[in-house]
XYZ file of N, CA and C in Angstrom:
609
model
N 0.862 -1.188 0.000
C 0.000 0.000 0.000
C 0.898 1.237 0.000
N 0.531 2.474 -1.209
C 1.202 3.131 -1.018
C 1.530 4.458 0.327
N 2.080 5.083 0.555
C 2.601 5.923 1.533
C 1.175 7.084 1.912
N 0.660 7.412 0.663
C -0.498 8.327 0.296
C -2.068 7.446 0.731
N -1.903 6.327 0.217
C -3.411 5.748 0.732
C -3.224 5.290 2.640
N -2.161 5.192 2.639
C -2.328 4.770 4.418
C -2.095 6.032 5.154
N -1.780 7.044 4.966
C -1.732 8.312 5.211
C -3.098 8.929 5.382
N -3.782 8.502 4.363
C -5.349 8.652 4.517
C -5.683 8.061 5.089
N -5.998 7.227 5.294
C -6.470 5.925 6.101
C -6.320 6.114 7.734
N -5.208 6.391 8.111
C -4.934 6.927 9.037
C -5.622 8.244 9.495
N -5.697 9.233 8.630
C -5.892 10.049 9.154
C -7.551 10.222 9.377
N -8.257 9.331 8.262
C -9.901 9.046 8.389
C -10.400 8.284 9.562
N -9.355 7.434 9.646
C -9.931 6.371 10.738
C -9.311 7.237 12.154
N -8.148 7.964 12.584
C -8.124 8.820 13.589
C -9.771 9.605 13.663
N -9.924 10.382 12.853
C -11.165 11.187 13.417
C -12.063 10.318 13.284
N -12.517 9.257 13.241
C -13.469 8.420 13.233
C -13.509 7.804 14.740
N -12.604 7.325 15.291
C -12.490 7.322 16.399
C -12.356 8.380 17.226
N -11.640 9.342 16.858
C -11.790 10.761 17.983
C -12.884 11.512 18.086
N -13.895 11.313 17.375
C -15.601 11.776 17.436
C -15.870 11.020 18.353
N -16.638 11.545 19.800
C -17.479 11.151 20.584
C -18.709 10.212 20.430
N -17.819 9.223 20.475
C -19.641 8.384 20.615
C -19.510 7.431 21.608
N -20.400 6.156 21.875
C -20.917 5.424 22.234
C -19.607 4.882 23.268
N -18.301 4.298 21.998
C -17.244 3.957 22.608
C -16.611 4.714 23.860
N -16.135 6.040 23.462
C -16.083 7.240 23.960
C -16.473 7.309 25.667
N -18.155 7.431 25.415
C -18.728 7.640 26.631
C -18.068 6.587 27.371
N -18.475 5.380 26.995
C -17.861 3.939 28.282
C -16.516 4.076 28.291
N -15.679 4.317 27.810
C -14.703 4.609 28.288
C -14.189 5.380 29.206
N -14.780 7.018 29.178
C -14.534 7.432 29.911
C -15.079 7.480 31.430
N -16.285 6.881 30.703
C -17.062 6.426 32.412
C -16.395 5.530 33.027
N -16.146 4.689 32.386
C -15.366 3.491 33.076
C -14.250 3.760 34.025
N -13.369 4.700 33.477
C -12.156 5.292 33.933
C -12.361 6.443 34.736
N -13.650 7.114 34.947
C -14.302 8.194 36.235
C -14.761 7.129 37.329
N -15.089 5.830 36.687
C -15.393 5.019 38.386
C -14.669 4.223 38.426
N -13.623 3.530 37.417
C -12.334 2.638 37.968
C -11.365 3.235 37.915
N -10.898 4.125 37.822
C -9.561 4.021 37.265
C -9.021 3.699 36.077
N -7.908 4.042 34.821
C -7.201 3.884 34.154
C -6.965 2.150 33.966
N -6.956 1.456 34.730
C -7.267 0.239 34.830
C -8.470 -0.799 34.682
N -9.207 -0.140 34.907
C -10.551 -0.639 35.196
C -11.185 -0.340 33.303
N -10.696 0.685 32.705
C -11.137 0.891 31.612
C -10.221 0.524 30.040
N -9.009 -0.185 30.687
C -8.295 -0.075 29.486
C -9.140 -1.552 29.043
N -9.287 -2.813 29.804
C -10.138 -4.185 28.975
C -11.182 -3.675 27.816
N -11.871 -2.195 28.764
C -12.944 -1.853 27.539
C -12.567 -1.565 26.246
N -11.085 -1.042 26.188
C -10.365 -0.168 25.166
C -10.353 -1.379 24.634
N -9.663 -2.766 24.623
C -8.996 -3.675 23.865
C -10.393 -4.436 23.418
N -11.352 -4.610 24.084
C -12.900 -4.751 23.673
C -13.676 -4.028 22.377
N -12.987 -2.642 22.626
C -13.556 -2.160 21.297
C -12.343 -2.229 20.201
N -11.466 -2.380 20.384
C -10.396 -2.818 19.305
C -11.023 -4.157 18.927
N -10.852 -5.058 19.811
C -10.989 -5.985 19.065
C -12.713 -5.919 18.194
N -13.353 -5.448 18.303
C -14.388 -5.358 17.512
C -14.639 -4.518 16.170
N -13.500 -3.628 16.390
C -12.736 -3.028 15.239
C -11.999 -3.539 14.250
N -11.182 -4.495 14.911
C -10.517 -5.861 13.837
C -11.655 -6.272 13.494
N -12.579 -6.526 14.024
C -13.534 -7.972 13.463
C -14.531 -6.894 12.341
N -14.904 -5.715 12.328
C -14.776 -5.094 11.274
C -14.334 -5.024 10.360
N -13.208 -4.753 10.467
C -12.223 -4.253 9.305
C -11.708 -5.947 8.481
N -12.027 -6.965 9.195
C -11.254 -8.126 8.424
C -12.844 -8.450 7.633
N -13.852 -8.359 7.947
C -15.485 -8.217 7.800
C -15.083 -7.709 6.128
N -14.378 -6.078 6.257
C -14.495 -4.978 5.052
C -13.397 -6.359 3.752
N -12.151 -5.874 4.362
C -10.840 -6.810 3.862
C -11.474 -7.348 3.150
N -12.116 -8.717 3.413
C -12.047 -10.095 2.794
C -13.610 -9.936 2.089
N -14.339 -8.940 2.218
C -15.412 -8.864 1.394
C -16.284 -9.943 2.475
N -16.422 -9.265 3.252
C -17.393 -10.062 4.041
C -18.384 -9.276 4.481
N -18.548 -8.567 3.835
C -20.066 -7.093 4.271
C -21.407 -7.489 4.368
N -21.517 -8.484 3.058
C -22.990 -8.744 2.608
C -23.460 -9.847 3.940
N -22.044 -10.942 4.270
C -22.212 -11.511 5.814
C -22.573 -10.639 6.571
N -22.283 -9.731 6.975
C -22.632 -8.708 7.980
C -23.971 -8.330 7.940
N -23.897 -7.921 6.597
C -25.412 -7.155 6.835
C -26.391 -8.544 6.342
N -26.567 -9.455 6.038
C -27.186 -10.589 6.003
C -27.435 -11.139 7.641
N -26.541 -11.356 8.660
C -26.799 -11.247 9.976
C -27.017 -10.244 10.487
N -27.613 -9.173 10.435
C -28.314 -7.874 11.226
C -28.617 -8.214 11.939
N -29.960 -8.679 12.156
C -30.522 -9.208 13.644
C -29.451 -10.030 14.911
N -28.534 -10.948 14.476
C -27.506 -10.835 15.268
C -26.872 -9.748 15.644
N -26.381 -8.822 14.986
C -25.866 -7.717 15.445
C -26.650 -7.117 16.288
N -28.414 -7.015 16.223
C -28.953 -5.945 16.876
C -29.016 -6.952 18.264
N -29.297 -8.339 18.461
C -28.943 -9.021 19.677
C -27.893 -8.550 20.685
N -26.495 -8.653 19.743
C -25.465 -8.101 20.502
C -25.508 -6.909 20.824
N -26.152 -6.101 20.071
C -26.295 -4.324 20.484
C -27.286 -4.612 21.878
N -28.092 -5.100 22.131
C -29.073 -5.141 23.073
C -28.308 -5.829 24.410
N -27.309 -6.770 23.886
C -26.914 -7.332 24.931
C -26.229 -6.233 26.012
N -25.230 -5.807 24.223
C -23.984 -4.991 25.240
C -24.602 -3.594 25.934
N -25.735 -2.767 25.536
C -26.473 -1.863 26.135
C -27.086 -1.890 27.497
N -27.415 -3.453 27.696
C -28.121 -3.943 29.335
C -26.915 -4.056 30.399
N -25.965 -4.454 29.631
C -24.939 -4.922 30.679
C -24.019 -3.180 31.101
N -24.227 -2.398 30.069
C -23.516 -1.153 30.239
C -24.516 -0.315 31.166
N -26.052 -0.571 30.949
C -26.475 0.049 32.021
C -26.732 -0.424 33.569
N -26.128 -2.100 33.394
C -25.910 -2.485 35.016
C -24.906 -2.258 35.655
N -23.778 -1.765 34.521
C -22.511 -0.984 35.158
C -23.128 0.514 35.629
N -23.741 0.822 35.077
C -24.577 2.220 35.123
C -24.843 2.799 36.316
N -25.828 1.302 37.138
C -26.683 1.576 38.063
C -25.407 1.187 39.478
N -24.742 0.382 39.055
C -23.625 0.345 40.298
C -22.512 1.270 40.132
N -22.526 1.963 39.300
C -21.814 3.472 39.541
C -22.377 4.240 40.462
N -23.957 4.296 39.982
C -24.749 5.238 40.407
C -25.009 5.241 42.134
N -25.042 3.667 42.802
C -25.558 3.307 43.944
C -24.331 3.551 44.624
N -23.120 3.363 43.848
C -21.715 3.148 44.667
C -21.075 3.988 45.723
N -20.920 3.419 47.169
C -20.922 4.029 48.110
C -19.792 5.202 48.331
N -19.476 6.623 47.808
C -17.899 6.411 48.384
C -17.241 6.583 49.318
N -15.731 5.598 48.754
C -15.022 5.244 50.235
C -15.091 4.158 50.174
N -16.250 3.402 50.062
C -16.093 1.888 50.383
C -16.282 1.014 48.672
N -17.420 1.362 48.181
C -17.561 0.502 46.341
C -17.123 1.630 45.430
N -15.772 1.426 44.622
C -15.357 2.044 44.086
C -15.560 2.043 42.377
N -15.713 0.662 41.929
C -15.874 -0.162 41.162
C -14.446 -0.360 40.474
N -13.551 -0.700 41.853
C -12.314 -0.496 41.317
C -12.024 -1.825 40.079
N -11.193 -2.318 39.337
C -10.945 -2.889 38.328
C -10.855 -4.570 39.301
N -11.571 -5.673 39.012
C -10.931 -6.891 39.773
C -10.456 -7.723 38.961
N -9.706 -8.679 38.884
C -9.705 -9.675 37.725
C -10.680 -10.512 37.568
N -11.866 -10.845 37.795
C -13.122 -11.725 37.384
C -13.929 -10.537 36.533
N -13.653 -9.271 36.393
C -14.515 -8.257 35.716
C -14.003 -7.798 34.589
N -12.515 -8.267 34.782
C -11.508 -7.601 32.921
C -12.171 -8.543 31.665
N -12.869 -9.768 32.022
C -13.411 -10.235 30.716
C -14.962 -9.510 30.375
N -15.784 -9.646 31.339
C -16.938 -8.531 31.089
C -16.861 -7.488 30.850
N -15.845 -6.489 31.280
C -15.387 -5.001 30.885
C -14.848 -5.392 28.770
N -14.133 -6.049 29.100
C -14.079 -6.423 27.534
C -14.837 -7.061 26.684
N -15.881 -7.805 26.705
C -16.888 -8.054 26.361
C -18.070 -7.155 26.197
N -17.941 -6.262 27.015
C -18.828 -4.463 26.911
C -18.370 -3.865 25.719
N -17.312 -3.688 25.809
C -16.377 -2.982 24.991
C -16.890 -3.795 23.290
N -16.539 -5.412 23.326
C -16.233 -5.492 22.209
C -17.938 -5.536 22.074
N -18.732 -6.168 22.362
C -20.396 -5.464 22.044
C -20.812 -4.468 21.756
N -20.940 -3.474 22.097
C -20.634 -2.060 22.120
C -20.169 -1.375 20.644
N -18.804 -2.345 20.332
C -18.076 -1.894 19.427
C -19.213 -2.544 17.861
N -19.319 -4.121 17.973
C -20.132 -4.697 16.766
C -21.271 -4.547 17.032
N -22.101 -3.290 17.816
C -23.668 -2.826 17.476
C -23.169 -1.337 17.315
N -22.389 -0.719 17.062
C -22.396 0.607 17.052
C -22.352 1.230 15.375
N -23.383 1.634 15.220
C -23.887 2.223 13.724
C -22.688 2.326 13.523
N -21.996 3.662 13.683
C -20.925 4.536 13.579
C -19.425 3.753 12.517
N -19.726 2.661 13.751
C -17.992 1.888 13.186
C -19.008 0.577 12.175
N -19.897 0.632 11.758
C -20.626 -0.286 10.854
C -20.183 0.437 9.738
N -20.787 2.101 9.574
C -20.706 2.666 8.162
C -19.576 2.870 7.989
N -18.227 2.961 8.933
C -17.352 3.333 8.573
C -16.550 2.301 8.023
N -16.821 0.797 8.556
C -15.955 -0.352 7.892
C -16.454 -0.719 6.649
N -17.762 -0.790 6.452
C -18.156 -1.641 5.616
C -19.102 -0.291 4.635
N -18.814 0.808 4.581
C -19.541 1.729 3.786
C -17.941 3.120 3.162
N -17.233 3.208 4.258
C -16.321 4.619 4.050
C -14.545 3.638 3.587
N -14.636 2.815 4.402
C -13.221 2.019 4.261
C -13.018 1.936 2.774
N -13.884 1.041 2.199
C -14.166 1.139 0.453
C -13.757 1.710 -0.295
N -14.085 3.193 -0.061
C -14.012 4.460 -1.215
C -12.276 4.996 -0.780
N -11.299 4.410 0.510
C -10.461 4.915 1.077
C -9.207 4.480 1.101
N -9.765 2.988 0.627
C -8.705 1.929 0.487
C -9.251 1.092 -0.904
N -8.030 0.797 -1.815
C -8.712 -0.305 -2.827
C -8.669 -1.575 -2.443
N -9.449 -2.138 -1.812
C -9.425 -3.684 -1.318
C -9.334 -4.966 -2.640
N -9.272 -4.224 -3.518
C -9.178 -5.122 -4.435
C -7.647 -5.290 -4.859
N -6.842 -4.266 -4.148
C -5.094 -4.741 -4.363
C -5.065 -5.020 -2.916
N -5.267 -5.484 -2.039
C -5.037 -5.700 -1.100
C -4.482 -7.042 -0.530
N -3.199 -7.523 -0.213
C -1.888 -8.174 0.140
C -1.755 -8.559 1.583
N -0.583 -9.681 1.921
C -0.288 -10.009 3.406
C -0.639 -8.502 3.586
N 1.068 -7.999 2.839
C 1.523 -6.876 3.431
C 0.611 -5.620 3.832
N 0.126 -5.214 2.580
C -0.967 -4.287 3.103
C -2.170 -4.631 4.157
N -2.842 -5.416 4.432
C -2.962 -6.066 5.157
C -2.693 -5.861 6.735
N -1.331 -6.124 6.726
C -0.449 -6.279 7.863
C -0.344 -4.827 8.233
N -0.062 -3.731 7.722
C -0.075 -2.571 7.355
C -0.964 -1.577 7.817
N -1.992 -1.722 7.400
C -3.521 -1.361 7.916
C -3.831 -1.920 9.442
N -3.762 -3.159 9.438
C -3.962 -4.000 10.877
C -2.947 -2.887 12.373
N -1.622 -2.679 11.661
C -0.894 -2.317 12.670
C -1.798 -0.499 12.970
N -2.165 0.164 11.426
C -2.466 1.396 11.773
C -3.824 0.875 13.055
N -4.774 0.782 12.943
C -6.113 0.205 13.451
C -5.696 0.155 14.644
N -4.567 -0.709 15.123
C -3.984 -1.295 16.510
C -4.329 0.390 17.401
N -2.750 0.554 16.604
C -2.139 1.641 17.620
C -2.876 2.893 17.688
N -3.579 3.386 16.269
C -4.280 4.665 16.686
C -5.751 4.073 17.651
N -6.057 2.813 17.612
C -7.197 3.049 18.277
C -6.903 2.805 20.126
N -5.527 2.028 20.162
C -4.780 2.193 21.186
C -4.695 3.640 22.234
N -4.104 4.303 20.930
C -3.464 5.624 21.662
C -4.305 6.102 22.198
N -5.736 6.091 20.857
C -6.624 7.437 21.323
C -7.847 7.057 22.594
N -7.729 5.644 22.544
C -8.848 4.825 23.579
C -7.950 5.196 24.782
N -6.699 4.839 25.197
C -5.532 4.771 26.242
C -5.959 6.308 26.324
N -5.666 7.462 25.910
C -5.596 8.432 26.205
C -6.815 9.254 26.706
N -7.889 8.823 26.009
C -9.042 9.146 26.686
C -9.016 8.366 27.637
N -9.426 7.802 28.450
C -9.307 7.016 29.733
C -8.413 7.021 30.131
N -7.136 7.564 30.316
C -5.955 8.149 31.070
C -6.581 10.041 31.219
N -7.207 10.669 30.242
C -7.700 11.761 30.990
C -8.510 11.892 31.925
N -9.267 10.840 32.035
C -10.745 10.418 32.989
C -10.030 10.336 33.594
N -9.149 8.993 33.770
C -8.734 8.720 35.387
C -7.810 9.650 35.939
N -7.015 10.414 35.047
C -6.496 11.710 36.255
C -7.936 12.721 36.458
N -8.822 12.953 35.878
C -9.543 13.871 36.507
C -9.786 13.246 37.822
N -9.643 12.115 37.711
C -10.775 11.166 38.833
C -9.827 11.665 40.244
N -8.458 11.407 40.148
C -7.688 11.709 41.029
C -7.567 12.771 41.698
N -8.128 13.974 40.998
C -8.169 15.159 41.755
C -8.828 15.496 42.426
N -9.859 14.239 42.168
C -10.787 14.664 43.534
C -10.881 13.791 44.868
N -10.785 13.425 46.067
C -10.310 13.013 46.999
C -11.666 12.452 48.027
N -12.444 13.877 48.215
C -13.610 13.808 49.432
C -14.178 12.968 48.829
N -15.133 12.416 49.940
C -16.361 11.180 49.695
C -17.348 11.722 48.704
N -17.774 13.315 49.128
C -18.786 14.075 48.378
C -18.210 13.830 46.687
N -16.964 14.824 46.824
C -16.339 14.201 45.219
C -16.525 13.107 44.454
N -16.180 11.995 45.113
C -16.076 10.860 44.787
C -17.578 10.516 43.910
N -18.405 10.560 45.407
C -20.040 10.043 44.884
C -20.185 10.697 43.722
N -20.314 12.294 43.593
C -20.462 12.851 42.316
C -20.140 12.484 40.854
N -18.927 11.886 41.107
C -17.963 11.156 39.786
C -19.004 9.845 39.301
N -18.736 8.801 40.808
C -19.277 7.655 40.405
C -20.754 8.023 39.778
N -21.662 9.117 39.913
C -23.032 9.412 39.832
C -22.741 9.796 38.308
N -21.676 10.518 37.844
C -21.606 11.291 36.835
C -21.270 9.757 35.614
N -20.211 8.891 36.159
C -19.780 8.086 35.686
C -21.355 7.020 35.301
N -22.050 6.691 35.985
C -22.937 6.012 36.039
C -24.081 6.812 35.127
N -24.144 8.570 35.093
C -24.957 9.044 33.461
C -24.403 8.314 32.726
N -22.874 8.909 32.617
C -22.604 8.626 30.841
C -22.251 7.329 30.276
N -22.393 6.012 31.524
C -22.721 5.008 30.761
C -23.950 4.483 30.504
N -24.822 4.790 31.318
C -26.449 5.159 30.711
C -26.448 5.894 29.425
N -25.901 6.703 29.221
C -25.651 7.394 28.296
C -25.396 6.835 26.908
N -24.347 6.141 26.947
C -23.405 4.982 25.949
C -24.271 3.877 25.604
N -25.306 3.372 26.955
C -26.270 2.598 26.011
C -27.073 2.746 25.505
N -28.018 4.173 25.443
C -28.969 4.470 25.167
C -28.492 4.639 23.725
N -27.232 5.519 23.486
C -26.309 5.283 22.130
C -26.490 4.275 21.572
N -26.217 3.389 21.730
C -25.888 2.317 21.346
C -27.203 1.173 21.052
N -28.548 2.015 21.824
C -29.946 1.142 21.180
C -29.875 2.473 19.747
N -30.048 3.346 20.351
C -31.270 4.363 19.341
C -30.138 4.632 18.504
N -28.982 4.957 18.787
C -28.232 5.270 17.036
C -27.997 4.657 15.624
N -28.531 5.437 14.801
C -28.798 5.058 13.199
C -27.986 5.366 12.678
């Protein structure tokens, strides 16, 4: 692939991810009531649902996609219930004592949010299997290019997921009192209410 089409590519699929949506919100909620920790499984959740996109676009597997819709809208429903039961234990969470700090029996459900989330979300539907198309010629498409694209996908959705949820969780830090705290977890617990309501009603 030449220097000029992944240059684009890059730079389409950056603002595609740096627009606020669905992903966005749970992330940063995640990382206002866990910590930087607690939210990166979500990050690699929506990556990986981003690969499973983009190999979807690759190999000409669209008409699969949109031939299983109703699976997709299953998984959209799934991952929306489970984001608003994170929601409601933000919301109830005592502080001081339930933090919803990150445990290891919760990094596979936090990633399983994530990657649900990611394969019901309109947004990254039109963009794999409707914008990728016109951006990339998949019809020269190689290991290498391939390999190429895969690594861009990785790291920008890395950076920019890591970095949003590294800004959450230092805001989170600056605040200390119990009053603070509750406020966050309350605030944290909107905007993943928030992320699922995204994630039913967005077209």
């Amino acid at each position: 692939m030449d220097a000029f089409t992944l240059l684009t590519f890059t730079i389409a699929y950056a603002v595609a991810v740096l627009v606020p949506g669905p992903g966005v919100a749970a992330v940063v909620a995640r990382a206002l009531g866990g910590g930087f920790k607690g939210a990166f499984p979500m990050v690699l959740g929506i990556l990986a649902g981003d690969l499973a996109y983009f190999i979807f676009a690759v190999f000409g597997l669209a008409t699969i996609a949109t031939y299983f819709g109703p699976i997709f809208v299953v998984v959209r429903w799934a991952g929306a219930a489970y984001l608003l039961y994170v929601a409601y234990k933000f919301w109830t969470a005592r502080p001081g004592a339930e933090q919803m700090k990150p445990r290891n029996e919760a990094w596979l459900k936090t990633f399983l949010a994530g990657f649900s989330l990611t394969m019901g979300n309109p947004k990254t539907i039109v963009f794999y299997l409707a914008i990728l198309p016109t951006v990339i010629p998949l019809d020269q498409m190689n290991l290498v290019a391939f390999s190429e694209l895969t690594a861009i996908v990785v790291i920008v959705l890395l950076a920019i997921g890591c970095g949003y949820a590294w800004l959450a969780s230092a805001a989170r830090d600056m605040f200390r009192s119990e009053r603070a705290l509750g406020r966050l977890n309350k605030a944290a617990g909107a905007m993943m209410a928030t992320a699922a309501s995204l994630v039913v009603f967005q077209h």
